Amino acid sequence: MQSPPQHPGIWLRFLSGPDVEELGITSAEIIDAVEQVVAAHGQGRTVFEPRVHLVPDNGGAGHFNVLRGHVSTLGDHGVSGVKVVGDFVPNYRLGLPSELALITLYDPANGIPRAIIDATFITEARTGAMTAVGARHLARPDARILGHAGARGTAFSNVTMLDSLFELDEIRVTSRRPESREEFARRLREVTDTPVRVTQDVAEAFDGADILVEATRLTEPAPLLHPGLVKPGAFVVPYGTVSAVSPDLLDVMDKVVVDDWREARSGRFGALRHHVDTGKLSADTLHAELGAVVGGHRPGREDDRERILLWHRGLSILDVAVGQLILERAERAEAGTMLRYR
């Protein structure tokens, strides 16, 4: 009997947070990677399982999300990946991000692990890029005022990526803690010439805005985003883990778009969880998945007065796509640390 081939060893690449930062991946590259994988999803060229949650016995300090996905259009024969991301709101007291994440990438042809990557940046950047891709297809091209609620986690990527796509006249930001919103505004002013205004509450940030992004970090549901704040023609993106959306918000929406309808129906959390559970948002009232819009199979914005809402829960395939972008850049730069797997 012929012996199986002997391998000298299997190595994988570990990329720390500083390693990823030094690669200099641009917002434009991340938006492009996310838009391509959204289009691939619309073509049925991705595979992913519904996210699952691990809720430790920790007195409500936080929980873990586990995301699993595969993208057939990446690399020579696709890339598979698993990301674990914590959602720990009180982490600011420790000087840490509320969302700390790790992703592992695999070769789907043989199961060999290829990389372990600090995915904290990936989580922030791919979420902001998804907001930007949605706005590119669903917001008015002449949008001038951005209102953003929430100052941590993905907030910085949300605002800066939208700012890169639109000729904004004003960015309004707010959050629950005054010191948090002031620090957020300071960071934004360092990287943009667009005027940044800090508001005292969500209503002031959203009222009359062209693009409204709700990324609050609530611990209990509260109707901070309601129909009275959404003017005709507005593009609305609510995605807080705990809902800040009023039950009647969808009554004024002309179109509701999601990243994936199956994902929207799964899990315990999400901005429109109540609307799905009560039937307010259903397969009949849903306009489209974003992949169908990006791929041209369903219309996006058709009228300047349409109110359009995008609910994206965060697809694992986005993490895989951005992770692969980072890995390829790291391989070319010989960055990171090679670890012996076996």
GROMACS .gro file of C-alpha atoms in nm:
model
  342
    1MET     CA    1   0.000   0.000   0.000
    2GLN     CA    2   0.134   0.339  -0.098
    3SER     CA    3   0.201   0.569   0.195
    4PRO     CA    4   0.029   0.907   0.197
    5PRO     CA    5   0.252   1.204   0.116
    6GLN     CA    6   0.440   1.347   0.411
    7HIS     CA    7   0.414   1.722   0.469
    8PRO     CA    8   0.701   1.916   0.628
    9GLY     CA    9   0.452   2.105   0.841
   10ILE     CA   10   0.154   2.334   0.818
   11TRP     CA   11   0.201   2.698   0.906
   12LEU     CA   12  -0.050   2.977   0.939
   13ARG     CA   13  -0.015   3.352   0.965
   14PHE     CA   14  -0.106   3.540   1.282
   15LEU     CA   15  -0.187   3.909   1.237
   16SER     CA   16  -0.218   4.121   1.548
   17GLY     CA   17  -0.405   4.450   1.566
   18PRO     CA   18  -0.082   4.649   1.508
   19ASP     CA   19   0.008   4.419   1.217
   20VAL     CA   20  -0.326   4.493   1.050
   21GLU     CA   21  -0.293   4.867   1.113
   22GLU     CA   22   0.054   4.881   0.956
   23LEU     CA   23  -0.076   4.732   0.630
   24GLY     CA   24  -0.249   5.062   0.552
   25ILE     CA   25  -0.569   4.918   0.405
   26THR     CA   26  -0.778   5.211   0.278
   27SER     CA   27  -1.148   5.278   0.323
   28ALA     CA   28  -1.194   5.268  -0.055
   29GLU     CA   29  -1.042   4.918  -0.069
   30ILE     CA   30  -1.268   4.794   0.209
   31ILE     CA   31  -1.581   4.945   0.054
   32ASP     CA   32  -1.489   4.784  -0.278
   33ALA     CA   33  -1.433   4.443  -0.113
   34VAL     CA   34  -1.765   4.464   0.070
   35GLU     CA   35  -1.956   4.573  -0.241
   36GLN     CA   36  -1.810   4.281  -0.437
   37VAL     CA   37  -1.909   4.026  -0.175
   38VAL     CA   38  -2.258   4.177  -0.147
   39ALA     CA   39  -2.292   4.132  -0.523
   40ALA     CA   40  -2.161   3.774  -0.492
   41HIS     CA   41  -2.424   3.710  -0.225
   42GLY     CA   42  -2.692   3.835  -0.462
   43GLN     CA   43  -2.564   3.586  -0.721
   44GLY     CA   44  -2.578   3.296  -0.476
   45ARG     CA   45  -2.200   3.258  -0.464
   46THR     CA   46  -2.168   3.269  -0.086
   47VAL     CA   47  -2.250   3.029   0.194
   48PHE     CA   48  -2.311   3.123   0.554
   49GLU     CA   49  -2.491   2.996   0.857
   50PRO     CA   50  -2.708   3.208   1.087
   51ARG     CA   51  -2.508   3.369   1.362
   52VAL     CA   52  -2.526   3.208   1.703
   53HIS     CA   53  -2.478   3.366   2.043
   54LEU     CA   54  -2.287   3.257   2.349
   55VAL     CA   55  -2.420   3.434   2.657
   56PRO     CA   56  -2.190   3.365   2.955
   57ASP     CA   57  -2.301   3.374   3.316
   58ASN     CA   58  -2.141   3.715   3.369
   59GLY     CA   59  -2.417   3.925   3.519
   60GLY     CA   60  -2.517   4.073   3.185
   61ALA     CA   61  -2.176   4.223   3.107
   62GLY     CA   62  -2.195   4.106   2.747
   63HIS     CA   63  -2.216   3.816   2.505
   64PHE     CA   64  -2.034   3.662   2.209
   65ASN     CA   65  -2.152   3.640   1.847
   66VAL     CA   66  -2.022   3.352   1.636
   67LEU     CA   67  -2.032   3.407   1.257
   68ARG     CA   68  -1.947   3.147   0.993
   69GLY     CA   69  -1.919   3.208   0.619
   70HIS     CA   70  -1.772   3.110   0.283
   71VAL     CA   71  -1.717   3.322  -0.030
   72SER     CA   72  -1.667   3.131  -0.355
   73THR     CA   73  -1.537   3.431  -0.550
   74LEU     CA   74  -1.226   3.485  -0.335
   75GLY     CA   75  -0.886   3.334  -0.402
   76ASP     CA   76  -0.839   3.033  -0.629
   77HIS     CA   77  -1.133   2.831  -0.498
   78GLY     CA   78  -1.293   3.039  -0.230
   79VAL     CA   79  -1.223   3.119   0.134
   80SER     CA   80  -1.404   3.003   0.448
   81GLY     CA   81  -1.394   3.174   0.784
   82VAL     CA   82  -1.524   3.185   1.140
   83LYS     CA   83  -1.535   3.501   1.351
   84VAL     CA   84  -1.603   3.530   1.722
   85VAL     CA   85  -1.681   3.883   1.838
   86GLY     CA   86  -1.765   3.997   2.189
   87ASP     CA   87  -2.032   4.257   2.255
   88PHE     CA   88  -1.942   4.405   2.593
   89VAL     CA   89  -2.086   4.754   2.632
   90PRO     CA   90  -1.913   4.831   2.970
   91ASN     CA   91  -1.566   4.780   2.816
   92TYR     CA   92  -1.520   5.158   2.787
   93ARG     CA   93  -1.462   5.157   3.163
   94LEU     CA   94  -1.156   4.941   3.096
   95GLY     CA   95  -1.035   5.153   2.807
   96LEU     CA   96  -1.122   4.872   2.564
   97PRO     CA   97  -1.343   4.851   2.255
   98SER     CA   98  -1.687   4.709   2.322
   99GLU     CA   99  -1.637   4.471   2.030
  100LEU     CA  100  -1.319   4.265   2.043
  101ALA     CA  101  -1.301   4.003   1.767
  102LEU     CA  102  -1.092   3.723   1.624
  103ILE     CA  103  -1.129   3.560   1.281
  104THR     CA  104  -0.980   3.239   1.146
  105LEU     CA  105  -0.959   3.176   0.770
  106TYR     CA  106  -0.948   2.832   0.608
  107ASP     CA  107  -0.881   2.670   0.273
  108PRO     CA  108  -1.219   2.513   0.180
  109ALA     CA  109  -1.053   2.252  -0.042
  110ASN     CA  110  -0.873   2.075   0.239
  111GLY     CA  111  -0.964   2.245   0.568
  112ILE     CA  112  -0.614   2.380   0.631
  113PRO     CA  113  -0.617   2.690   0.856
  114ARG     CA  114  -0.455   2.985   0.679
  115ALA     CA  115  -0.470   3.273   0.924
  116ILE     CA  116  -0.566   3.399   1.267
  117ILE     CA  117  -0.640   3.771   1.259
  118ASP     CA  118  -0.736   4.032   1.516
  119ALA     CA  119  -1.075   4.116   1.366
  120THR     CA  120  -1.161   4.414   1.584
  121PHE     CA  121  -1.072   4.650   1.298
  122ILE     CA  122  -1.243   4.417   1.048
  123THR     CA  123  -1.567   4.430   1.247
  124GLU     CA  124  -1.563   4.809   1.258
  125ALA     CA  125  -1.455   4.861   0.899
  126ARG     CA  126  -1.682   4.607   0.729
  127THR     CA  127  -1.983   4.744   0.916
  128GLY     CA  128  -1.904   5.099   0.809
  129ALA     CA  129  -1.845   4.978   0.455
  130MET     CA  130  -2.184   4.802   0.449
  131THR     CA  131  -2.349   5.127   0.558
  132ALA     CA  132  -2.159   5.307   0.281
  133VAL     CA  133  -2.248   5.050   0.013
  134GLY     CA  134  -2.612   5.072   0.115
  135ALA     CA  135  -2.600   5.451   0.096
  136ARG     CA  136  -2.434   5.439  -0.246
  137HIS     CA  137  -2.734   5.249  -0.383
  138LEU     CA  138  -3.021   5.372  -0.164
  139ALA     CA  139  -2.949   5.728  -0.046
  140ARG     CA  140  -3.006   6.040  -0.254
  141PRO     CA  141  -2.684   6.128  -0.441
  142ASP     CA  142  -2.722   6.487  -0.322
  143ALA     CA  143  -2.744   6.394   0.047
  144ARG     CA  144  -2.585   6.676   0.247
  145ILE     CA  145  -2.661   6.619   0.618
  146LEU     CA  146  -2.556   6.307   0.809
  147GLY     CA  147  -2.697   6.239   1.153
  148HIS     CA  148  -2.522   5.969   1.354
  149ALA     CA  149  -2.624   5.834   1.696
  150GLY     CA  150  -2.357   5.635   1.876
  151ALA     CA  151  -1.989   5.713   1.921
  152ARG     CA  152  -1.811   5.384   1.980
  153GLY     CA  153  -1.739   5.062   1.795
  154THR     CA  154  -1.829   5.099   1.428
  155ALA     CA  155  -1.923   5.468   1.453
  156PHE     CA  156  -1.595   5.609   1.320
  157SER     CA  157  -1.602   5.393   1.006
  158ASN     CA  158  -1.969   5.468   0.948
  159VAL     CA  159  -1.912   5.841   0.943
  160THR     CA  160  -1.576   5.856   0.765
  161MET     CA  161  -1.679   5.614   0.490
  162LEU     CA  162  -2.005   5.799   0.426
  163ASP     CA  163  -1.812   6.125   0.427
  164SER     CA  164  -1.585   5.982   0.156
  165LEU     CA  165  -1.883   5.907  -0.073
  166PHE     CA  166  -2.098   6.219  -0.031
  167GLU     CA  167  -2.033   6.592  -0.045
  168LEU     CA  168  -2.166   6.652   0.303
  169ASP     CA  169  -2.233   6.997   0.442
  170GLU     CA  170  -2.270   6.884   0.802
  171ILE     CA  171  -2.208   6.582   1.021
  172ARG     CA  172  -2.414   6.567   1.341
  173VAL     CA  173  -2.306   6.326   1.613
  174THR     CA  174  -2.447   6.233   1.950
  175SER     CA  175  -2.426   5.965   2.216
  176ARG     CA  176  -2.552   5.903   2.567
  177ARG     CA  177  -2.238   6.024   2.745
  178PRO     CA  178  -2.122   6.385   2.679
  179GLU     CA  179  -1.754   6.292   2.706
  180SER     CA  180  -1.802   6.016   2.450
  181ARG     CA  181  -1.970   6.233   2.186
  182GLU     CA  182  -1.720   6.516   2.235
  183GLU     CA  183  -1.427   6.279   2.192
  184PHE     CA  184  -1.591   6.127   1.884
  185ALA     CA  185  -1.632   6.471   1.729
  186ARG     CA  186  -1.269   6.551   1.805
  187ARG     CA  187  -1.151   6.237   1.626
  188LEU     CA  188  -1.367   6.313   1.324
  189ARG     CA  189  -1.243   6.672   1.298
  190GLU     CA  190  -0.889   6.538   1.271
  191VAL     CA  191  -0.970   6.353   0.947
  192THR     CA  192  -1.241   6.556   0.772
  193ASP     CA  193  -1.301   6.912   0.660
  194THR     CA  194  -1.678   6.863   0.684
  195PRO     CA  195  -1.821   7.060   0.978
  196VAL     CA  196  -1.895   6.829   1.273
  197ARG     CA  197  -2.166   6.936   1.519
  198VAL     CA  198  -2.224   6.766   1.852
  199THR     CA  199  -2.591   6.743   1.951
  200GLN     CA  200  -2.740   6.684   2.294
  201ASP     CA  201  -2.975   6.408   2.187
  202VAL     CA  202  -3.078   6.178   1.904
  203ALA     CA  203  -3.373   6.391   1.797
  204GLU     CA  204  -3.150   6.691   1.729
  205ALA     CA  205  -2.903   6.478   1.534
  206PHE     CA  206  -3.167   6.312   1.316
  207ASP     CA  207  -3.428   6.583   1.260
  208GLY     CA  208  -3.418   6.682   0.892
  209ALA     CA  209  -3.104   6.478   0.815
  210ASP     CA  210  -3.063   6.315   0.472
  211ILE     CA  211  -2.882   6.009   0.611
  212LEU     CA  212  -2.966   5.879   0.959
  213VAL     CA  213  -2.747   5.611   1.117
  214GLU     CA  214  -2.855   5.465   1.452
  215ALA     CA  215  -2.565   5.279   1.613
  216THR     CA  216  -2.650   5.327   1.979
  217ARG     CA  217  -2.537   5.094   2.255
  218LEU     CA  218  -2.857   5.058   2.455
  219THR     CA  219  -2.903   4.803   2.731
  220GLU     CA  220  -3.283   4.819   2.710
  221PRO     CA  221  -3.504   4.895   2.405
  222ALA     CA  222  -3.606   5.263   2.368
  223PRO     CA  223  -3.788   5.436   2.076
  224LEU     CA  224  -3.523   5.697   1.995
  225LEU     CA  225  -3.572   5.671   1.616
  226HIS     CA  226  -3.933   5.743   1.521
  227PRO     CA  227  -4.130   5.858   1.213
  228GLY     CA  228  -4.132   6.226   1.310
  229LEU     CA  229  -3.755   6.246   1.260
  230VAL     CA  230  -3.749   6.100   0.909
  231LYS     CA  231  -3.811   6.349   0.630
  232PRO     CA  232  -3.911   6.253   0.274
  233GLY     CA  233  -3.609   6.132   0.078
  234ALA     CA  234  -3.415   6.021   0.385
  235PHE     CA  235  -3.202   5.707   0.403
  236VAL     CA  236  -3.216   5.536   0.742
  237VAL     CA  237  -2.976   5.275   0.884
  238PRO     CA  238  -3.066   5.134   1.228
  239TYR     CA  239  -2.853   4.846   1.348
  240GLY     CA  240  -2.807   4.867   1.722
  241THR     CA  241  -2.795   4.530   1.897
  242VAL     CA  242  -3.070   4.646   2.133
  243SER     CA  243  -3.343   4.828   1.941
  244ALA     CA  244  -3.373   5.206   1.944
  245VAL     CA  245  -3.649   5.195   1.681
  246SER     CA  246  -4.012   5.284   1.750
  247PRO     CA  247  -4.274   5.020   1.662
  248ASP     CA  248  -4.434   5.249   1.402
  249LEU     CA  249  -4.117   5.354   1.214
  250LEU     CA  250  -4.186   5.123   0.920
  251ASP     CA  251  -4.526   5.290   0.867
  252VAL     CA  252  -4.351   5.580   0.690
  253MET     CA  253  -4.091   5.376   0.501
  254ASP     CA  254  -4.140   5.334   0.127
  255LYS     CA  255  -3.882   5.055   0.106
  256VAL     CA  256  -3.713   4.829   0.359
  257VAL     CA  257  -3.396   4.650   0.251
  258VAL     CA  258  -3.197   4.395   0.454
  259ASP     CA  259  -2.857   4.236   0.404
  260ASP     CA  260  -3.010   3.888   0.426
  261TRP     CA  261  -3.369   3.795   0.506
  262ARG     CA  262  -3.286   3.467   0.679
  263GLU     CA  263  -3.033   3.645   0.898
  264ALA     CA  264  -3.284   3.917   0.978
  265ARG     CA  265  -3.521   3.655   1.119
  266SER     CA  266  -3.262   3.479   1.334
  267GLY     CA  267  -3.127   3.543   1.680
  268ARG     CA  268  -3.243   3.733   1.985
  269PHE     CA  269  -3.109   4.076   1.903
  270GLY     CA  270  -3.136   4.346   1.636
  271ALA     CA  271  -3.285   4.688   1.565
  272LEU     CA  272  -3.599   4.550   1.396
  273ARG     CA  273  -3.638   4.235   1.606
  274HIS     CA  274  -3.979   4.352   1.732
  275HIS     CA  275  -4.095   4.431   1.379
  276VAL     CA  276  -4.004   4.085   1.254
  277ASP     CA  277  -4.151   3.908   1.555
  278THR     CA  278  -4.482   4.092   1.521
  279GLY     CA  279  -4.506   4.055   1.143
  280LYS     CA  280  -4.461   4.426   1.075
  281LEU     CA  281  -4.160   4.328   0.863
  282SER     CA  282  -4.221   4.013   0.661
  283ALA     CA  283  -4.135   3.856   0.327
  284ASP     CA  284  -4.435   4.040   0.184
  285THR     CA  285  -4.340   4.385   0.315
  286LEU     CA  286  -3.966   4.352   0.251
  287HIS     CA  287  -3.850   4.527  -0.065
  288ALA     CA  288  -3.527   4.336  -0.128
  289GLU     CA  289  -3.197   4.205   0.001
  290LEU     CA  290  -2.914   4.448  -0.070
  291GLY     CA  291  -2.735   4.195  -0.292
  292ALA     CA  292  -3.031   4.199  -0.531
  293VAL     CA  293  -3.012   4.579  -0.549
  294VAL     CA  294  -2.634   4.590  -0.597
  295GLY     CA  295  -2.661   4.320  -0.865
  296GLY     CA  296  -2.933   4.509  -1.051
  297HIS     CA  297  -3.204   4.247  -0.993
  298ARG     CA  298  -3.420   4.480  -0.781
  299PRO     CA  299  -3.447   4.859  -0.800
  300GLY     CA  300  -3.281   5.076  -0.540
  301ARG     CA  301  -3.391   5.436  -0.504
  302GLU     CA  302  -3.644   5.533  -0.770
  303ASP     CA  303  -3.767   5.866  -0.634
  304ASP     CA  304  -3.602   6.156  -0.448
  305ARG     CA  305  -3.885   6.153  -0.192
  306GLU     CA  306  -3.866   5.785  -0.104
  307ARG     CA  307  -3.787   5.704   0.256
  308ILE     CA  308  -3.566   5.395   0.246
  309LEU     CA  309  -3.442   5.189   0.539
  310LEU     CA  310  -3.150   4.945   0.534
  311TRP     CA  311  -3.118   4.699   0.820
  312HIS     CA  312  -2.789   4.515   0.814
  313ARG     CA  313  -2.717   4.275   1.096
  314GLY     CA  314  -2.359   4.200   0.992
  315LEU     CA  315  -2.291   3.909   0.761
  316SER     CA  316  -2.002   3.670   0.816
  317ILE     CA  317  -1.918   3.689   0.445
  318LEU     CA  318  -1.816   4.054   0.491
  319ASP     CA  319  -1.568   3.950   0.759
  320VAL     CA  320  -1.431   3.678   0.531
  321ALA     CA  321  -1.394   3.920   0.239
  322VAL     CA  322  -1.214   4.188   0.439
  323GLY     CA  323  -1.009   3.923   0.620
  324GLN     CA  324  -0.895   3.784   0.285
  325LEU     CA  325  -0.806   4.134   0.163
  326ILE     CA  326  -0.590   4.182   0.472
  327LEU     CA  327  -0.432   3.836   0.444
  328GLU     CA  328  -0.333   3.885   0.080
  329ARG     CA  329  -0.177   4.222   0.162
  330ALA     CA  330   0.007   4.068   0.458
  331GLU     CA  331   0.140   3.781   0.245
  332ARG     CA  332   0.282   4.025  -0.008
  333ALA     CA  333   0.439   4.231   0.272
  334GLU     CA  334   0.551   3.921   0.466
  335ALA     CA  335   0.380   4.077   0.767
  336GLY     CA  336   0.269   3.909   1.087
  337THR     CA  337   0.399   3.601   1.263
  338MET     CA  338   0.407   3.253   1.115
  339LEU     CA  339   0.282   2.988   1.359
  340ARG     CA  340   0.339   2.613   1.335
  341TYR     CA  341   0.001   2.439   1.324
  342ARG     CA  342   0.127   2.080   1.293
   0.00000   0.00000   0.00000
